[in-house]
Coordinates of N, CA, C and O in Angstrom, one line a residue:
M179 N -92.2 -48.9 -16.2 CA -92.1 -47.9 -17.2 C -90.9 -46.9 -16.7 O -90.8 -46.6 -15.6
T180 N -90.1 -46.6 -17.7 CA -89.0 -45.7 -17.4 C -89.4 -44.3 -17.6 O -90.1 -43.9 -18.5
R181 N -88.8 -43.4 -16.7 CA -89.1 -42.0 -16.8 C -88.2 -41.4 -17.8 O -87.0 -41.7 -17.9
R182 N -88.7 -40.4 -18.6 CA -87.9 -39.7 -19.6 C -87.1 -38.6 -18.8 O -87.7 -37.9 -17.9
L183 N -85.9 -38.4 -19.3 CA -85.1 -37.3 -18.7 C -85.4 -36.0 -19.3 O -85.7 -35.9 -20.4
S184 N -85.3 -35.0 -18.4 CA -85.5 -33.6 -18.9 C -84.3 -33.2 -19.6 O -83.2 -33.8 -19.6
V185 N -84.4 -32.1 -20.3 CA -83.2 -31.5 -21.0 C -82.1 -31.2 -20.1 O -80.9 -31.5 -20.3
A186 N -82.4 -30.6 -18.9 CA -81.4 -30.3 -17.9 C -80.7 -31.6 -17.4 O -79.5 -31.6 -17.2
E187 N -81.5 -32.6 -17.2 CA -80.9 -33.9 -16.7 C -80.0 -34.5 -17.7 O -78.9 -35.1 -17.4
R188 N -80.4 -34.5 -19.0 CA -79.6 -35.0 -20.1 C -78.3 -34.2 -20.2 O -77.2 -34.8 -20.4
L189 N -78.3 -32.9 -20.1 CA -77.1 -32.1 -20.2 C -76.2 -32.4 -19.0 O -75.0 -32.5 -19.1
A190 N -76.8 -32.5 -17.8 CA -76.0 -32.8 -16.6 C -75.3 -34.2 -16.8 O -74.1 -34.3 -16.4
S191 N -76.0 -35.1 -17.3 CA -75.5 -36.4 -17.5 C -74.3 -36.4 -18.5 O -73.3 -37.0 -18.3
T192 N -74.5 -35.7 -19.6 CA -73.4 -35.5 -20.6 C -72.2 -34.9 -20.0 O -71.1 -35.3 -20.2
E193 N -72.4 -33.8 -19.2 CA -71.3 -33.1 -18.5 C -70.6 -34.1 -17.6 O -69.3 -34.1 -17.5
K194 N -71.3 -34.9 -16.8 CA -70.7 -35.9 -15.9 C -69.9 -36.9 -16.7 O -68.8 -37.2 -16.3
D195 N -70.4 -37.4 -17.8 CA -69.7 -38.3 -18.6 C -68.4 -37.7 -19.1 O -67.3 -38.4 -19.1
E196 N -68.4 -36.5 -19.6 CA -67.2 -35.8 -20.1 C -66.2 -35.6 -19.0 O -65.0 -35.8 -19.2
L197 N -66.7 -35.3 -17.8 CA -65.8 -35.1 -16.6 C -65.1 -36.4 -16.3 O -63.9 -36.5 -16.0
L198 N -65.9 -37.5 -16.2 CA -65.3 -38.8 -15.9 C -64.3 -39.3 -17.0 O -63.3 -39.8 -16.6
D199 N -64.6 -39.0 -18.2 CA -63.6 -39.3 -19.3 C -62.3 -38.5 -19.1 O -61.2 -39.0 -19.2
D200 N -62.4 -37.2 -18.7 CA -61.3 -36.4 -18.5 C -60.5 -36.9 -17.3 O -59.2 -37.0 -17.3
I201 N -61.1 -37.3 -16.2 CA -60.5 -37.8 -15.0 C -59.7 -39.1 -15.4 O -58.6 -39.3 -15.0
A202 N -60.4 -40.0 -16.2 CA -59.7 -41.2 -16.6 C -58.4 -41.0 -17.4 O -57.4 -41.6 -17.1
K203 N -58.5 -40.0 -18.3 CA -57.3 -39.7 -19.1 C -56.2 -39.1 -18.2 O -55.1 -39.4 -18.3
H204 N -56.6 -38.2 -17.3 CA -55.7 -37.5 -16.4 C -55.0 -38.6 -15.5 O -53.8 -38.6 -15.3
S205 N -55.8 -39.5 -15.0 CA -55.3 -40.5 -14.1 C -54.3 -41.4 -14.8 O -53.3 -41.8 -14.2
E206 N -54.6 -41.7 -16.0 CA -53.7 -42.6 -16.8 C -52.3 -41.9 -17.0 O -51.3 -42.5 -16.8
W207 N -52.3 -40.6 -17.3 CA -51.1 -39.8 -17.4 C -50.4 -39.7 -16.0 O -49.2 -39.9 -16.0
D208 N -51.1 -39.5 -15.0 CA -50.5 -39.4 -13.6 C -49.9 -40.7 -13.3 O -48.8 -40.8 -12.7
R209 N -50.6 -41.8 -13.6 CA -50.0 -43.2 -13.3 C -48.7 -43.4 -14.0 O -47.8 -43.9 -13.5
F210 N -48.7 -43.0 -15.3 CA -47.5 -43.1 -16.1 C -46.3 -42.3 -15.5 O -45.2 -42.8 -15.4
L211 N -46.6 -41.1 -15.0 CA -45.5 -40.3 -14.4 C -45.0 -40.9 -13.1 O -43.8 -40.9 -12.9
V212 N -45.9 -41.4 -12.3 CA -45.5 -42.0 -11.1 C -44.7 -43.3 -11.4 O -43.6 -43.5 -10.7
E213 N -45.1 -44.1 -12.3 CA -44.3 -45.3 -12.7 C -42.9 -44.9 -13.1 O -41.9 -45.5 -12.7
Q214 N -42.8 -43.9 -14.0 CA -41.5 -43.4 -14.4 C -40.6 -43.0 -13.3 O -39.4 -43.3 -13.2
A215 N -41.2 -42.2 -12.4 CA -40.4 -41.7 -11.2 C -40.0 -42.9 -10.4 O -38.8 -42.9 -9.9
V216 N -40.8 -43.8 -10.1 CA -40.5 -45.0 -9.2 C -39.4 -45.8 -9.9 O -38.4 -46.2 -9.2
L217 N -39.5 -46.0 -11.2 CA -38.5 -46.8 -11.9 C -37.1 -46.1 -11.9 O -36.1 -46.7 -11.7
H218 N -37.2 -44.8 -12.1 CA -36.0 -44.0 -12.1 C -35.3 -44.0 -10.7 O -34.1 -44.3 -10.6
F219 N -36.1 -43.7 -9.6 CA -35.5 -43.7 -8.3 C -35.1 -45.1 -7.8 O -34.1 -45.2 -7.2
G220 N -35.8 -46.1 -8.2 CA -35.5 -47.5 -7.9 C -34.2 -47.9 -8.6 O -33.4 -48.7 -8.0
E221 N -34.0 -47.4 -9.8 CA -32.8 -47.7 -10.5 C -31.5 -47.0 -10.0 O -30.4 -47.5 -9.9
Q222 N -31.7 -45.8 -9.5 CA -30.7 -44.9 -9.0 C -30.3 -45.1 -7.5 O -29.3 -44.8 -7.1
N223 N -31.3 -45.7 -6.8 CA -31.1 -45.8 -5.3 C -31.5 -47.2 -4.8 O -32.5 -47.7 -5.4
A224 N -30.9 -47.7 -3.8 CA -31.2 -49.0 -3.3 C -32.6 -49.0 -2.7 O -33.4 -49.9 -2.8
T225 N -33.0 -47.9 -2.1 CA -34.3 -47.7 -1.5 C -34.8 -46.3 -1.7 O -34.0 -45.4 -2.0
F226 N -36.1 -46.1 -1.6 CA -36.7 -44.8 -1.9 C -38.0 -44.7 -1.1 O -38.6 -45.7 -0.8
S227 N -38.5 -43.5 -0.9 CA -39.8 -43.2 -0.4 C -40.5 -42.2 -1.2 O -39.9 -41.6 -2.1
C228 N -41.8 -42.0 -1.0 CA -42.5 -41.0 -1.7 C -41.9 -39.6 -1.4 O -42.1 -38.7 -2.3
N229 N -41.2 -39.4 -0.3 CA -40.6 -38.1 0.0 C -39.6 -37.7 -1.2 O -39.5 -36.5 -1.5
M230 N -39.0 -38.7 -1.7 CA -38.0 -38.4 -2.8 C -38.6 -38.0 -4.1 O -38.0 -37.3 -4.8
I231 N -39.8 -38.6 -4.4 CA -40.3 -38.3 -5.7 C -41.5 -37.3 -5.7 O -41.8 -36.8 -6.8
R232 N -42.1 -37.0 -4.6 CA -43.3 -36.2 -4.6 C -43.1 -34.8 -5.2 O -43.9 -34.3 -6.0
D233 N -41.9 -34.2 -4.9 CA -41.7 -32.8 -5.3 C -41.4 -32.8 -6.8 O -41.5 -31.7 -7.4
L234 N -41.1 -33.9 -7.4 CA -40.8 -33.9 -8.9 C -42.0 -34.1 -9.7 O -42.0 -33.9 -10.9
L235 N -43.1 -34.5 -9.1 CA -44.3 -34.8 -9.8 C -45.2 -33.6 -9.8 O -45.2 -32.8 -8.9
P236 N -46.1 -33.5 -10.9 CA -47.1 -32.4 -10.8 C -48.0 -32.6 -9.7 O -48.1 -33.7 -9.1
D237 N -48.9 -31.7 -9.4 CA -49.8 -31.8 -8.3 C -50.8 -32.9 -8.7 O -51.5 -32.9 -9.7
L238 N -50.8 -34.0 -7.9 CA -51.7 -35.1 -8.2 C -52.9 -35.1 -7.3 O -52.8 -34.4 -6.2
G239 N -53.9 -35.7 -7.6 CA -55.1 -35.8 -6.8 C -54.8 -36.4 -5.4 O -53.8 -37.1 -5.3
H240 N -55.6 -36.0 -4.4 CA -55.4 -36.5 -3.1 C -55.3 -38.0 -3.0 O -56.2 -38.7 -3.5
G241 N -54.2 -38.5 -2.5 CA -54.1 -39.9 -2.3 C -53.6 -40.7 -3.6 O -53.4 -41.9 -3.5
F242 N -53.5 -40.0 -4.7 CA -53.1 -40.7 -5.9 C -51.7 -41.3 -5.9 O -51.6 -42.4 -6.3
L243 N -50.8 -40.6 -5.4 CA -49.4 -41.1 -5.3 C -49.4 -42.4 -4.5 O -48.8 -43.4 -4.9
G244 N -50.0 -42.4 -3.3 CA -50.1 -43.6 -2.5 C -50.8 -44.7 -3.2 O -50.3 -45.9 -3.1
A245 N -51.9 -44.4 -3.9 CA -52.6 -45.5 -4.6 C -51.7 -46.1 -5.7 O -51.7 -47.3 -6.0
A246 N -51.0 -45.2 -6.4 CA -50.1 -45.7 -7.5 C -49.0 -46.6 -6.9 O -48.7 -47.6 -7.5
I247 N -48.5 -46.2 -5.8 CA -47.4 -47.0 -5.1 C -48.0 -48.4 -4.7 O -47.4 -49.4 -5.0
V248 N -49.2 -48.4 -4.2 CA -49.8 -49.7 -3.8 C -50.0 -50.5 -5.1 O -49.8 -51.8 -5.1
S249 N -50.4 -49.9 -6.2 CA -50.6 -50.7 -7.4 C -49.3 -51.3 -7.9 O -49.3 -52.4 -8.4
L250 N -48.2 -50.5 -7.8 CA -46.9 -51.0 -8.2 C -46.4 -52.2 -7.3 O -45.8 -53.1 -7.8
R251 N -46.8 -52.1 -6.0 CA -46.4 -53.2 -5.1 C -47.3 -54.4 -5.5 O -46.7 -55.5 -5.5
T252 N -48.5 -54.2 -5.7 CA -49.4 -55.3 -6.1 C -48.9 -56.0 -7.4 O -49.0 -57.2 -7.5
A253 N -48.4 -55.2 -8.3 CA -47.9 -55.7 -9.6 C -46.6 -56.4 -9.4 O -46.1 -57.0 -10.4
G254 N -46.0 -56.3 -8.2 CA -44.7 -57.0 -8.0 C -43.5 -56.2 -8.6 O -42.4 -56.7 -8.7
I255 N -43.7 -54.9 -8.8 CA -42.6 -54.0 -9.3 C -41.7 -53.5 -8.2 O -40.5 -53.3 -8.3
I256 N -42.4 -53.2 -7.0 CA -41.7 -52.7 -5.9 C -42.1 -53.6 -4.7 O -43.1 -54.3 -4.7
E257 N -41.2 -53.5 -3.6 CA -41.5 -54.2 -2.4 C -41.2 -53.4 -1.2 O -40.3 -52.5 -1.3
H258 N -41.9 -53.6 -0.1 CA -41.6 -52.8 1.1 C -40.3 -53.4 1.8 O -40.1 -54.6 1.8
T259 N -39.5 -52.4 2.3 CA -38.3 -52.8 2.9 C -38.4 -53.2 4.4 O -37.5 -53.7 5.0
G260 N -39.6 -52.8 5.0 CA -39.8 -53.0 6.4 C -39.4 -51.7 7.2 O -39.6 -51.7 8.4
Q261 N -38.9 -50.7 6.4 CA -38.5 -49.5 7.1 C -39.6 -48.4 6.8 O -40.3 -48.5 5.8
Y262 N -39.6 -47.4 7.7 CA -40.5 -46.3 7.6 C -39.7 -45.0 7.8 O -38.7 -45.0 8.6
V263 N -40.1 -43.9 7.2 CA -39.5 -42.6 7.5 C -40.7 -41.6 7.7 O -41.8 -41.8 7.2
P264 N -40.4 -40.5 8.4 CA -41.5 -39.4 8.5 C -41.7 -38.8 7.2 O -40.8 -38.5 6.4
S265 N -43.0 -38.6 6.9 CA -43.4 -37.9 5.7 C -43.0 -36.4 5.7 O -43.1 -35.8 6.8
T266 N -42.5 -35.9 4.6 CA -42.2 -34.5 4.5 C -43.3 -33.6 3.9 O -43.2 -32.4 3.8
S267 N -44.4 -34.3 3.6 CA -45.6 -33.6 3.1 C -46.4 -32.9 4.3 O -46.7 -33.6 5.2
G268 N -46.6 -31.7 4.1 CA -47.3 -30.9 5.2 C -48.6 -31.5 5.7 O -48.8 -31.7 6.9
P269 N -49.5 -31.9 4.7 CA -50.8 -32.4 5.2 C -50.8 -33.7 6.0 O -51.7 -34.0 6.7
T270 N -49.7 -34.4 5.9 CA -49.6 -35.7 6.6 C -49.1 -35.5 8.1 O -49.1 -36.4 8.9
H271 N -48.7 -34.3 8.4 CA -48.2 -33.9 9.8 C -47.1 -34.9 10.3 O -47.1 -35.3 11.4
G272 N -46.3 -35.3 9.3 CA -45.1 -36.1 9.7 C -45.4 -37.6 10.0 O -44.6 -38.3 10.6
H273 N -46.6 -38.1 9.6 CA -46.9 -39.5 9.8 C -45.8 -40.3 9.0 O -45.2 -39.8 8.1
V274 N -45.6 -41.5 9.4 CA -44.6 -42.3 8.8 C -45.1 -42.9 7.4 O -46.3 -43.1 7.3
I275 N -44.2 -43.0 6.5 CA -44.5 -43.6 5.2 C -43.5 -44.7 4.9 O -42.4 -44.7 5.5
S276 N -43.8 -45.6 4.0 CA -43.0 -46.7 3.8 C -41.8 -46.4 2.9 O -41.8 -45.5 2.1
V277 N -40.7 -47.2 3.1 CA -39.6 -47.2 2.3 C -39.6 -48.4 1.3 O -40.0 -49.5 1.8
W278 N -39.4 -48.2 0.1 CA -39.5 -49.2 -1.0 C -38.2 -49.5 -1.7 O -37.3 -48.7 -1.6
R279 N -38.2 -50.6 -2.4 CA -37.1 -51.0 -3.3 C -37.7 -51.7 -4.5 O -38.8 -52.3 -4.4
L280 N -37.0 -51.7 -5.6 CA -37.5 -52.4 -6.8 C -37.3 -53.9 -6.5 O -36.3 -54.3 -5.9
T281 N -38.2 -54.7 -7.1 CA -38.1 -56.1 -7.0 C -37.2 -56.5 -8.2 O -36.8 -55.7 -9.0
A282 N -36.9 -57.8 -8.4 CA -36.2 -58.3 -9.5 C -36.9 -57.9 -10.8 O -36.3 -57.4 -11.8
D283 N -38.2 -58.1 -10.8 CA -39.0 -57.7 -12.0 C -38.9 -56.1 -12.2 O -38.8 -55.7 -13.4
G284 N -39.0 -55.4 -11.2 CA -38.8 -53.9 -11.3 C -37.5 -53.5 -11.9 O -37.4 -52.6 -12.7
H285 N -36.4 -54.2 -11.4 CA -35.1 -53.9 -12.0 C -35.0 -54.3 -13.5 O -34.5 -53.6 -14.3
R286 N -35.7 -55.4 -13.8 CA -35.7 -55.8 -15.2 C -36.4 -54.8 -16.1 O -35.9 -54.4 -17.2
I287 N -37.5 -54.3 -15.6 CA -38.3 -53.3 -16.4 C -37.5 -52.0 -16.5 O -37.5 -51.4 -17.6
A288 N -36.9 -51.6 -15.4 CA -36.1 -50.4 -15.4 C -34.9 -50.5 -16.4 O -34.7 -49.6 -17.2
R289 N -34.3 -51.7 -16.5 CA -33.2 -51.9 -17.4 C -33.7 -51.9 -18.9 O -33.1 -51.3 -19.7
Q290 N -34.8 -52.5 -19.1 CA -35.4 -52.5 -20.4 C -35.8 -51.1 -20.9 O -35.5 -50.7 -22.0
R291 N -36.3 -50.3 -20.0 CA -36.7 -48.9 -20.3 C -35.4 -48.1 -20.6 O -35.4 -47.3 -21.5
H292 N -34.4 -48.3 -19.8 CA -33.1 -47.6 -20.0 C -32.5 -48.0 -21.4 O -32.1 -47.1 -22.1
Q293 N -32.5 -49.3 -21.7 CA -31.9 -49.7 -23.0 C -32.7 -49.1 -24.1 O -32.2 -48.8 -25.1
A294 N -34.0 -49.1 -24.0 CA -34.9 -48.5 -25.0 C -34.6 -47.0 -25.2 O -34.5 -46.6 -26.4
R295 N -34.3 -46.3 -24.2 CA -34.0 -44.9 -24.3 C -32.6 -44.7 -25.0 O -32.4 -43.8 -25.8
V296 N -31.7 -45.6 -24.6 CA -30.3 -45.5 -25.3 C -30.5 -45.8 -26.8 O -29.9 -45.1 -27.6
Q297 N -31.2 -46.8 -27.1 CA -31.4 -47.2 -28.5 C -32.1 -46.0 -29.3 O -31.8 -45.7 -30.4
Q298 N -33.1 -45.4 -28.6 CA -33.8 -44.3 -29.2 C -32.9 -43.1 -29.5 O -32.9 -42.5 -30.5
G299 N -32.0 -42.9 -28.5 CA -31.0 -41.8 -28.6 C -30.0 -42.1 -29.8 O -29.7 -41.2 -30.5
R300 N -29.6 -43.3 -30.0 CA -28.7 -43.7 -31.1 C -29.4 -43.5 -32.4 O -28.8 -43.0 -33.4
A301 N -30.7 -43.9 -32.4 CA -31.4 -43.8 -33.7 C -31.7 -42.3 -34.1 O -31.7 -42.0 -35.3
A302 N -31.8 -41.5 -33.1 CA -32.0 -40.0 -33.4 C -30.7 -39.3 -33.8 O -30.8 -38.3 -34.5
A303 N -29.6 -39.9 -33.5 CA -28.3 -39.2 -33.8 C -27.9 -39.4 -35.2 O -28.3 -39.9 -36.1

């Protein structure tokens, strides 16, 4: 037999569901911003680290930037160079962080995005 939820429990559950939906939407936007920054820096620089892009991004949840970077690596868009640099983020106390570069697929995606922006600019003119 299942127990019936009280009014307070139902309201708390509804609030939790709304909060989770909001986090999911926020995370999708954050992921998009990180992807854009990585493609931009990868297109403009042979190598890059999170030090280069962290200050350009809005305040992201703890660990989100690192998780997004790992996701991009797993997707084959970036690859580790084998190099490390000290982090410039205060909370990390100077721990080392990875240096990355775009893969061939990452460069292809960056070129496609750049060409789409150029085409969009021409259409708007």
